[in-house]
Amino acid sequence: MKALFRILMVCGAVALIGFMFFNTPKENEPLEGPNTNSNIIPQTQLKQEPAIGAMTRPQTGISTLIGKSTQTVLEQYGEPARKEPSSFGYQWWVYNKDVSTFFMIGIDNNIVTQIYIAGQEIDAFPFKVGQKRDEIYRMTIIDYEVAATVGENIFIFSMSEEDMQTRLLIKFDGLYAQLYIDRETSELQGIRYTDSETLVLHQPYEMSYQGELVRRTPPSSFLQQEIDVASAKQLDDLLNVTRVHHDLLPLEMDESLEEAARMHSEDMKVQNFLAHESPTYGDLKKRLQTQHIEYSEANENLATAYFDAIEAMHGWTNSPEHRKVLLNDRYTRVGSGVFVDYYTQIYIEPTTQELEREKQDDDEETKNEKQDSEDSTEKSDQTSP
């Protein structure tokens, strides 16, 4: 009897350890973006501008919309799925009907100032999503330094070795292209066309300048809340675009996860820390328990010092540990939360019990809809002459 009792105690201990181990969310190091260390250096006299000139501006493709009116956009592409504010004063028009045609257009005073393309079927001439880096280098004029002018002010952006591999800046006549390249596959993930003033507002690389610095007007606290919500939605979109490009199923947005992610981003900003464990609310497991979220497996990606959701998602994709998380085929749900420049994205695999409950709810809802339809038909038959 004692022997049996000992065996049961050992089995219980092993089961408890297993539950604690397998049901504990995994963690990786938070990611700090290039804006953390990018220098902005005023100069009384800049050295000679880079000798390599600009490429001829494309005459075809979606980049030709830069500088055009919103009416032109509406005529070509119709109304966007969403219109969202940004922290730089312009508005994002989001076209997310299909992953293969996903793009976003930046609008300022009814004029197109930038376009981000991630859909492979969008004409982004002379580039194309999925294009190899070697091909881009063969066909493109590339230099470590790129000059831009806004009025009489001169700005020179300097790319690091990392930028030259994953975040190229290409100059055209009156137009710039940021090329986001997948480090692992060497394929072009996304293309951002922008005018010079928007490029300078973003300050995406180390920058020296002569003249007056172009500055953004900080949004009000109320507008910042709307911007944060918009950025979280964009993170969800960009995640699923990335997953589908890698032959994975998109994830379903979960409102409880969105709230947990938003709270953690706000907590990190307010308490000035960057970690999975909050001094106030604990680690991911405890935070999910507080929201009554059940899961079989969970993980999260964190980032800060990226100027928008596009940059944050490409940062995660090119970080091996964060990439493993967002391309994990076990996860089926996601929640994104943004607070100013702190980004949180939580991924879970629901428990079997949770999935069964949802299936029962869906079956019941379908049954009720069918019954309502039959009742409506019967009532219509009875009232017909």
Short mmCIF file of C-alpha atoms in Angstrom, two decimals:
data_model
loop_
_atom_site.label_atom_id
_atom_site.label_comp_id
_atom_site.label_asym_id
_atom_site.label_seq_id
_atom_site.Cartn_x
_atom_site.Cartn_y
_atom_site.Cartn_z
CA MET A 1 0.00 0.00 0.00
CA LYS A 2 2.84 2.37 0.88
CA ALA A 3 4.55 1.50 -2.39
CA LEU A 4 1.39 2.36 -4.33
CA PHE A 5 1.06 5.62 -2.44
CA ARG A 6 4.66 6.56 -3.30
CA ILE A 7 4.05 5.76 -6.98
CA LEU A 8 0.95 7.95 -7.01
CA MET A 9 2.87 10.79 -5.33
CA VAL A 10 5.67 10.57 -7.90
CA CYS A 11 3.17 10.48 -10.79
CA GLY A 12 1.38 13.49 -9.34
CA ALA A 13 4.63 15.43 -9.00
CA VAL A 14 5.65 14.59 -12.57
CA ALA A 15 2.21 15.66 -13.86
CA LEU A 16 2.42 18.94 -11.94
CA ILE A 17 5.91 19.67 -13.27
CA GLY A 18 4.78 18.81 -16.77
CA PHE A 19 1.78 21.11 -16.51
CA MET A 20 3.92 23.95 -15.20
CA PHE A 21 6.49 23.43 -17.92
CA PHE A 22 4.23 22.99 -20.93
CA ASN A 23 1.66 25.56 -19.87
CA THR A 24 4.26 28.25 -19.16
CA PRO A 25 4.47 30.90 -21.87
CA LYS A 26 7.77 31.02 -23.71
CA GLU A 27 9.77 34.25 -23.78
CA ASN A 28 12.41 35.91 -25.90
CA GLU A 29 14.35 39.13 -25.54
CA PRO A 30 12.44 42.34 -26.38
CA LEU A 31 13.58 44.09 -29.56
CA GLU A 32 14.84 47.66 -29.66
CA GLY A 33 14.59 49.33 -33.04
CA PRO A 34 17.18 51.34 -34.96
CA ASN A 35 15.65 54.61 -33.72
CA THR A 36 17.20 53.84 -30.32
CA ASN A 37 20.71 54.63 -31.51
CA SER A 38 20.13 56.68 -34.68
CA ASN A 39 21.93 60.00 -34.43
CA ILE A 40 20.59 63.29 -35.80
CA ILE A 41 23.58 65.55 -36.37
CA PRO A 42 23.26 69.23 -37.32
CA GLN A 43 26.07 70.54 -39.52
CA THR A 44 27.11 74.10 -40.32
CA GLN A 45 28.48 72.85 -43.60
CA LEU A 46 27.82 69.39 -44.96
CA LYS A 47 30.50 67.52 -46.82
CA GLN A 48 29.92 67.14 -50.52
CA GLU A 49 26.71 65.26 -51.29
CA PRO A 50 27.12 61.61 -52.28
CA ALA A 51 28.51 61.35 -55.78
CA ILE A 52 26.06 58.67 -56.92
CA GLY A 53 22.99 60.31 -58.40
CA ALA A 54 19.32 59.44 -58.37
CA MET A 55 17.67 56.82 -60.54
CA THR A 56 15.04 57.81 -63.07
CA ARG A 57 11.66 58.07 -61.43
CA PRO A 58 9.30 55.18 -62.38
CA GLN A 59 6.68 56.09 -64.98
CA THR A 60 4.50 53.08 -64.24
CA GLY A 61 3.38 51.23 -61.11
CA ILE A 62 1.76 52.33 -57.88
CA SER A 63 4.62 54.70 -56.95
CA THR A 64 3.29 57.12 -59.59
CA LEU A 65 0.54 57.98 -57.08
CA ILE A 66 3.05 59.89 -54.91
CA GLY A 67 2.10 63.55 -55.21
CA LYS A 68 -1.33 62.76 -56.68
CA SER A 69 -4.69 63.59 -55.11
CA THR A 70 -6.98 61.30 -53.15
CA GLN A 71 -9.42 61.46 -56.06
CA THR A 72 -6.88 59.64 -58.22
CA VAL A 73 -6.52 56.95 -55.56
CA LEU A 74 -10.29 56.49 -55.31
CA GLU A 75 -10.63 56.25 -59.07
CA GLN A 76 -8.00 53.52 -59.29
CA TYR A 77 -8.55 51.52 -56.09
CA GLY A 78 -11.85 52.61 -54.56
CA GLU A 79 -12.49 53.23 -50.88
CA PRO A 80 -10.00 51.66 -48.42
CA ALA A 81 -11.02 49.17 -45.75
CA ARG A 82 -9.90 51.61 -43.06
CA LYS A 83 -8.75 55.21 -42.71
CA GLU A 84 -6.46 55.64 -39.70
CA PRO A 85 -4.44 58.45 -38.12
CA SER A 86 -0.67 58.39 -37.67
CA SER A 87 1.68 60.12 -35.26
CA PHE A 88 3.15 62.15 -38.13
CA GLY A 89 0.02 64.02 -39.14
CA TYR A 90 -0.84 62.03 -42.26
CA GLN A 91 -3.62 59.48 -42.55
CA TRP A 92 -3.18 55.83 -43.49
CA TRP A 93 -5.58 54.36 -46.04
CA VAL A 94 -5.43 50.58 -45.54
CA TYR A 95 -6.30 48.22 -48.41
CA ASN A 96 -6.36 44.76 -46.85
CA LYS A 97 -8.97 42.92 -48.89
CA ASP A 98 -6.47 40.22 -49.82
CA VAL A 99 -2.89 39.37 -48.80
CA SER A 100 -1.78 39.27 -52.43
CA THR A 101 -2.92 42.87 -52.95
CA PHE A 102 -2.16 44.35 -49.53
CA PHE A 103 -0.99 47.96 -49.50
CA MET A 104 -1.30 51.14 -47.42
CA ILE A 105 -1.32 54.73 -48.66
CA GLY A 106 -0.24 57.75 -46.61
CA ILE A 107 -2.42 60.83 -47.23
CA ASP A 108 -1.54 64.36 -46.09
CA ASN A 109 -3.83 67.27 -47.02
CA ASN A 110 -5.51 65.07 -49.66
CA ILE A 111 -2.17 64.33 -51.33
CA VAL A 112 -0.38 60.95 -51.43
CA THR A 113 2.94 61.23 -49.60
CA GLN A 114 3.89 57.56 -49.20
CA ILE A 115 2.84 54.03 -50.15
CA TYR A 116 3.69 50.73 -48.46
CA ILE A 117 3.30 47.57 -50.57
CA ALA A 118 3.38 43.98 -49.26
CA GLY A 119 1.13 42.27 -51.81
CA GLN A 120 2.88 40.33 -54.54
CA GLU A 121 0.24 41.21 -57.13
CA ILE A 122 0.62 44.98 -56.72
CA ASP A 123 2.65 46.65 -59.47
CA ALA A 124 5.50 48.18 -57.45
CA PHE A 125 7.78 48.75 -60.49
CA PRO A 126 10.76 48.65 -60.67
CA PHE A 127 10.65 46.34 -57.62
CA LYS A 128 8.46 43.37 -56.78
CA VAL A 129 7.62 41.69 -53.49
CA GLY A 130 9.48 38.36 -53.44
CA GLN A 131 12.37 39.70 -55.52
CA LYS A 132 15.85 38.51 -54.49
CA ARG A 133 18.35 40.93 -52.92
CA ASP A 134 21.07 40.03 -55.44
CA GLU A 135 18.79 41.03 -58.29
CA ILE A 136 18.02 44.33 -56.58
CA TYR A 137 21.72 45.07 -56.23
CA ARG A 138 22.30 44.31 -59.92
CA MET A 139 19.53 46.60 -61.17
CA THR A 140 19.72 49.46 -58.66
CA ILE A 141 22.07 52.35 -57.87
CA ILE A 142 22.98 51.87 -54.20
CA ASP A 143 25.15 53.99 -51.92
CA TYR A 144 25.76 54.06 -48.17
CA GLU A 145 24.65 57.69 -48.08
CA VAL A 146 21.50 59.15 -49.61
CA ALA A 147 20.74 62.87 -49.81
CA ALA A 148 17.32 64.48 -49.58
CA THR A 149 16.24 68.12 -49.76
CA VAL A 150 13.20 69.84 -48.27
CA GLY A 151 13.10 73.43 -49.47
CA GLU A 152 16.62 74.78 -48.97
CA ASN A 153 17.43 72.27 -46.23
CA ILE A 154 19.74 69.33 -46.97
CA PHE A 155 19.54 65.96 -45.22
CA ILE A 156 21.93 63.05 -45.65
CA PHE A 157 20.96 59.57 -44.45
CA SER A 158 23.71 57.07 -43.66
CA MET A 159 22.95 53.36 -43.82
CA SER A 160 24.65 50.81 -41.56
CA GLU A 161 25.90 47.42 -42.72
CA GLU A 162 22.70 45.95 -41.33
CA ASP A 163 20.61 48.44 -43.32
CA MET A 164 22.48 47.54 -46.50
CA GLN A 165 21.35 43.95 -46.08
CA THR A 166 17.79 44.34 -44.79
CA ARG A 167 16.59 47.96 -45.11
CA LEU A 168 17.89 49.65 -48.24
CA LEU A 169 17.18 53.26 -49.11
CA ILE A 170 17.05 54.01 -52.83
CA LYS A 171 16.87 57.48 -54.37
CA PHE A 172 14.86 58.34 -57.47
CA ASP A 173 14.18 61.76 -58.98
CA GLY A 174 11.96 63.32 -56.31
CA LEU A 175 11.10 59.96 -54.79
CA TYR A 176 12.61 57.49 -52.31
CA ALA A 177 12.13 53.76 -51.79
CA GLN A 178 12.76 51.86 -48.58
CA LEU A 179 13.22 48.18 -49.34
CA TYR A 180 12.51 45.75 -46.49
CA ILE A 181 14.42 42.52 -47.14
CA ASP A 182 14.00 39.19 -45.34
CA ARG A 183 17.39 38.31 -43.88
CA GLU A 184 16.73 34.57 -43.97
CA THR A 185 15.35 34.24 -47.50
CA SER A 186 17.01 37.34 -49.02
CA GLU A 187 13.63 38.20 -50.53
CA LEU A 188 11.98 41.59 -50.68
CA GLN A 189 9.17 41.62 -48.08
CA GLY A 190 7.84 45.12 -48.49
CA ILE A 191 8.42 48.39 -50.31
CA ARG A 192 7.78 51.88 -48.97
CA TYR A 193 7.76 54.71 -51.52
CA THR A 194 7.89 58.16 -49.94
CA ASP A 195 8.49 61.80 -50.75
CA SER A 196 11.44 63.63 -49.22
CA GLU A 197 9.55 65.47 -46.47
CA THR A 198 7.93 62.28 -45.15
CA LEU A 199 11.29 60.51 -45.21
CA VAL A 200 12.83 63.30 -43.13
CA LEU A 201 9.87 63.25 -40.71
CA HIS A 202 10.41 59.52 -40.12
CA GLN A 203 14.21 59.83 -39.68
CA PRO A 204 14.63 56.07 -40.26
CA TYR A 205 18.46 56.15 -40.46
CA GLU A 206 21.31 58.10 -38.94
CA MET A 207 20.93 61.59 -40.34
CA SER A 208 23.03 64.72 -40.67
CA TYR A 209 21.52 67.94 -41.93
CA GLN A 210 22.16 71.54 -42.81
CA GLY A 211 19.43 74.12 -42.36
CA GLU A 212 16.18 73.73 -40.48
CA LEU A 213 15.09 70.34 -39.15
CA VAL A 214 11.66 69.18 -40.25
CA ARG A 215 9.71 68.39 -37.08
CA ARG A 216 6.40 66.70 -36.48
CA THR A 217 3.66 68.14 -34.29
CA PRO A 218 3.04 65.77 -31.36
CA PRO A 219 -0.55 64.47 -31.36
CA SER A 220 -2.97 65.20 -28.55
CA SER A 221 -3.51 62.49 -25.94
CA PHE A 222 -6.95 61.74 -27.40
CA LEU A 223 -5.57 61.42 -30.94
CA GLN A 224 -2.68 59.29 -29.64
CA GLN A 225 -5.21 56.76 -28.35
CA GLU A 226 -6.70 56.48 -31.84
CA ILE A 227 -3.21 56.15 -33.33
CA ASP A 228 -2.36 53.34 -30.92
CA VAL A 229 -5.52 51.43 -31.85
CA ALA A 230 -4.74 51.92 -35.55
CA SER A 231 -1.15 50.71 -35.11
CA ALA A 232 -2.37 47.57 -33.34
CA LYS A 233 -4.73 46.77 -36.23
CA GLN A 234 -1.88 47.30 -38.67
CA LEU A 235 0.30 44.89 -36.68
CA ASP A 236 -2.44 42.26 -37.00
CA ASP A 237 -2.66 42.84 -40.76
CA LEU A 238 1.10 42.78 -41.25
CA LEU A 239 1.49 39.61 -39.19
CA ASN A 240 -1.01 37.72 -41.33
CA VAL A 241 0.50 39.06 -44.56
CA THR A 242 3.87 37.74 -43.36
CA ARG A 243 2.44 34.35 -42.34
CA VAL A 244 0.60 33.79 -45.61
CA HIS A 245 3.74 34.73 -47.56
CA HIS A 246 5.42 31.87 -45.67
CA ASP A 247 2.58 29.42 -46.48
CA LEU A 248 1.05 29.55 -42.99
CA LEU A 249 -2.54 30.15 -41.99
CA PRO A 250 -3.46 33.65 -40.78
CA LEU A 251 -4.23 34.11 -37.09
CA GLU A 252 -7.60 35.12 -35.68
CA MET A 253 -7.68 38.39 -33.76
CA ASP A 254 -8.79 37.93 -30.15
CA GLU A 255 -10.19 40.94 -28.27
CA SER A 256 -9.05 39.67 -24.86
CA LEU A 257 -5.51 39.24 -26.18
CA GLU A 258 -5.68 42.72 -27.74
CA GLU A 259 -6.55 44.18 -24.35
CA ALA A 260 -3.78 42.23 -22.58
CA ALA A 261 -1.25 43.38 -25.20
CA ARG A 262 -2.39 47.01 -25.03
CA MET A 263 -2.15 47.04 -21.24
CA HIS A 264 1.39 45.66 -21.32
CA SER A 265 2.55 48.23 -23.90
CA GLU A 266 1.09 51.03 -21.78
CA ASP A 267 2.63 49.55 -18.63
CA MET A 268 6.09 49.42 -20.24
CA LYS A 269 5.85 53.04 -21.40
CA VAL A 270 4.47 54.42 -18.14
CA GLN A 271 6.88 52.50 -15.87
CA ASN A 272 9.80 52.85 -18.31
CA PHE A 273 10.82 49.21 -18.71
CA LEU A 274 11.12 46.77 -21.61
CA ALA A 275 10.50 43.19 -20.48
CA HIS A 276 7.96 40.39 -20.47
CA GLU A 277 7.59 40.63 -16.70
CA SER A 278 5.87 43.70 -15.33
CA PRO A 279 6.87 44.99 -11.87
CA THR A 280 3.15 45.44 -11.19
CA TYR A 281 1.26 42.80 -13.19
CA GLY A 282 3.76 39.95 -13.43
CA ASP A 283 4.86 37.78 -16.34
CA LEU A 284 2.85 36.76 -19.40
CA LYS A 285 1.28 33.76 -17.65
CA LYS A 286 -0.02 35.91 -14.81
CA ARG A 287 -1.23 38.63 -17.18
CA LEU A 288 -3.17 36.08 -19.25
CA GLN A 289 -4.67 34.59 -16.09
CA THR A 290 -5.84 38.07 -15.06
CA GLN A 291 -7.69 38.33 -18.38
CA HIS A 292 -9.12 34.79 -17.90
CA ILE A 293 -7.47 33.65 -21.12
CA GLU A 294 -7.01 29.88 -21.43
CA TYR A 295 -4.29 28.43 -23.66
CA SER A 296 -2.19 25.38 -24.37
CA GLU A 297 0.80 27.44 -25.45
CA ALA A 298 1.47 31.17 -25.46
CA ASN A 299 4.22 33.60 -26.39
CA GLU A 300 4.68 37.27 -27.10
CA ASN A 301 6.93 39.62 -29.06
CA LEU A 302 7.91 43.01 -27.66
CA ALA A 303 9.55 45.99 -29.33
CA THR A 304 10.19 49.68 -28.91
CA ALA A 305 11.88 52.57 -30.75
CA TYR A 306 10.27 51.84 -34.12
CA PHE A 307 8.49 54.77 -35.71
CA ASP A 308 5.53 52.72 -36.93
CA ALA A 309 3.98 49.24 -37.11
CA ILE A 310 5.59 48.50 -40.49
CA GLU A 311 9.09 48.97 -39.10
CA ALA A 312 8.28 46.97 -35.95
CA MET A 313 6.95 43.98 -37.91
CA HIS A 314 9.97 43.91 -40.21
CA GLY A 315 12.21 44.16 -37.15
CA TRP A 316 10.57 41.08 -35.62
CA THR A 317 10.72 39.18 -38.91
CA ASN A 318 14.47 39.75 -39.18
CA SER A 319 15.16 38.77 -35.57
CA PRO A 320 15.58 34.95 -35.43
CA GLU A 321 13.91 34.48 -32.02
CA HIS A 322 10.96 36.76 -32.79
CA ARG A 323 10.59 35.25 -36.26
CA LYS A 324 10.17 31.77 -34.76
CA VAL A 325 7.28 33.06 -32.69
CA LEU A 326 5.32 34.90 -35.37
CA LEU A 327 5.82 32.01 -37.85
CA ASN A 328 4.89 29.27 -35.36
CA ASP A 329 2.21 27.09 -36.97
CA ARG A 330 0.74 26.03 -33.60
CA TYR A 331 -0.66 29.46 -32.80
CA THR A 332 -4.15 30.29 -34.05
CA ARG A 333 -4.96 33.55 -32.23
CA VAL A 334 -3.25 36.87 -31.81
CA GLY A 335 -3.69 40.14 -29.99
CA SER A 336 -1.67 43.29 -30.68
CA GLY A 337 -1.30 46.31 -28.45
CA VAL A 338 0.54 49.59 -29.02
CA PHE A 339 1.19 52.51 -26.71
CA VAL A 340 3.14 55.34 -28.40
CA ASP A 341 6.29 53.48 -29.49
CA TYR A 342 5.92 50.32 -27.40
CA TYR A 343 4.65 47.28 -29.29
CA THR A 344 3.28 44.01 -27.89
CA GLN A 345 1.93 41.04 -29.83
CA ILE A 346 0.61 37.97 -27.96
CA TYR A 347 0.06 34.60 -29.66
CA ILE A 348 -1.75 31.58 -28.24
CA GLU A 349 -2.85 28.07 -29.04
CA PRO A 350 -6.24 27.67 -27.30
CA THR A 351 -6.97 24.67 -25.11
CA THR A 352 -8.95 21.75 -26.54
CA GLN A 353 -11.77 22.52 -24.12
CA GLU A 354 -11.93 26.13 -25.32
CA LEU A 355 -12.10 25.03 -28.95
CA GLU A 356 -14.86 22.54 -28.14
CA ARG A 357 -16.86 25.22 -26.32
CA GLU A 358 -16.52 27.55 -29.28
CA LYS A 359 -17.61 24.82 -31.68
CA GLN A 360 -20.69 24.18 -29.57
CA ASP A 361 -21.46 27.91 -29.50
CA ASP A 362 -21.05 28.12 -33.30
CA ASP A 363 -23.27 25.07 -33.80
CA GLU A 364 -25.90 26.57 -31.52
CA GLU A 365 -25.73 29.91 -33.32
CA THR A 366 -26.08 28.18 -36.69
CA LYS A 367 -29.03 26.19 -35.38
CA ASN A 368 -30.73 29.35 -34.11
CA GLU A 369 -30.15 31.18 -37.39
CA LYS A 370 -31.63 28.24 -39.29
CA GLN A 371 -34.65 28.18 -37.00
CA ASP A 372 -35.16 31.93 -37.36
CA SER A 373 -34.99 31.56 -41.14
CA GLU A 374 -37.57 28.75 -41.11
CA ASP A 375 -39.87 30.74 -38.81
CA SER A 376 -39.58 33.76 -41.07
CA THR A 377 -40.41 31.66 -44.15
CA GLU A 378 -43.37 30.06 -42.41
CA LYS A 379 -44.69 33.43 -41.31
CA SER A 380 -44.30 34.79 -44.82
CA ASP A 381 -46.24 31.83 -46.25
CA GLN A 382 -49.05 32.37 -43.76
CA THR A 383 -49.44 36.05 -44.63
CA SER A 384 -49.31 35.55 -48.40
CA PRO A 385 -52.70 35.93 -50.19
#
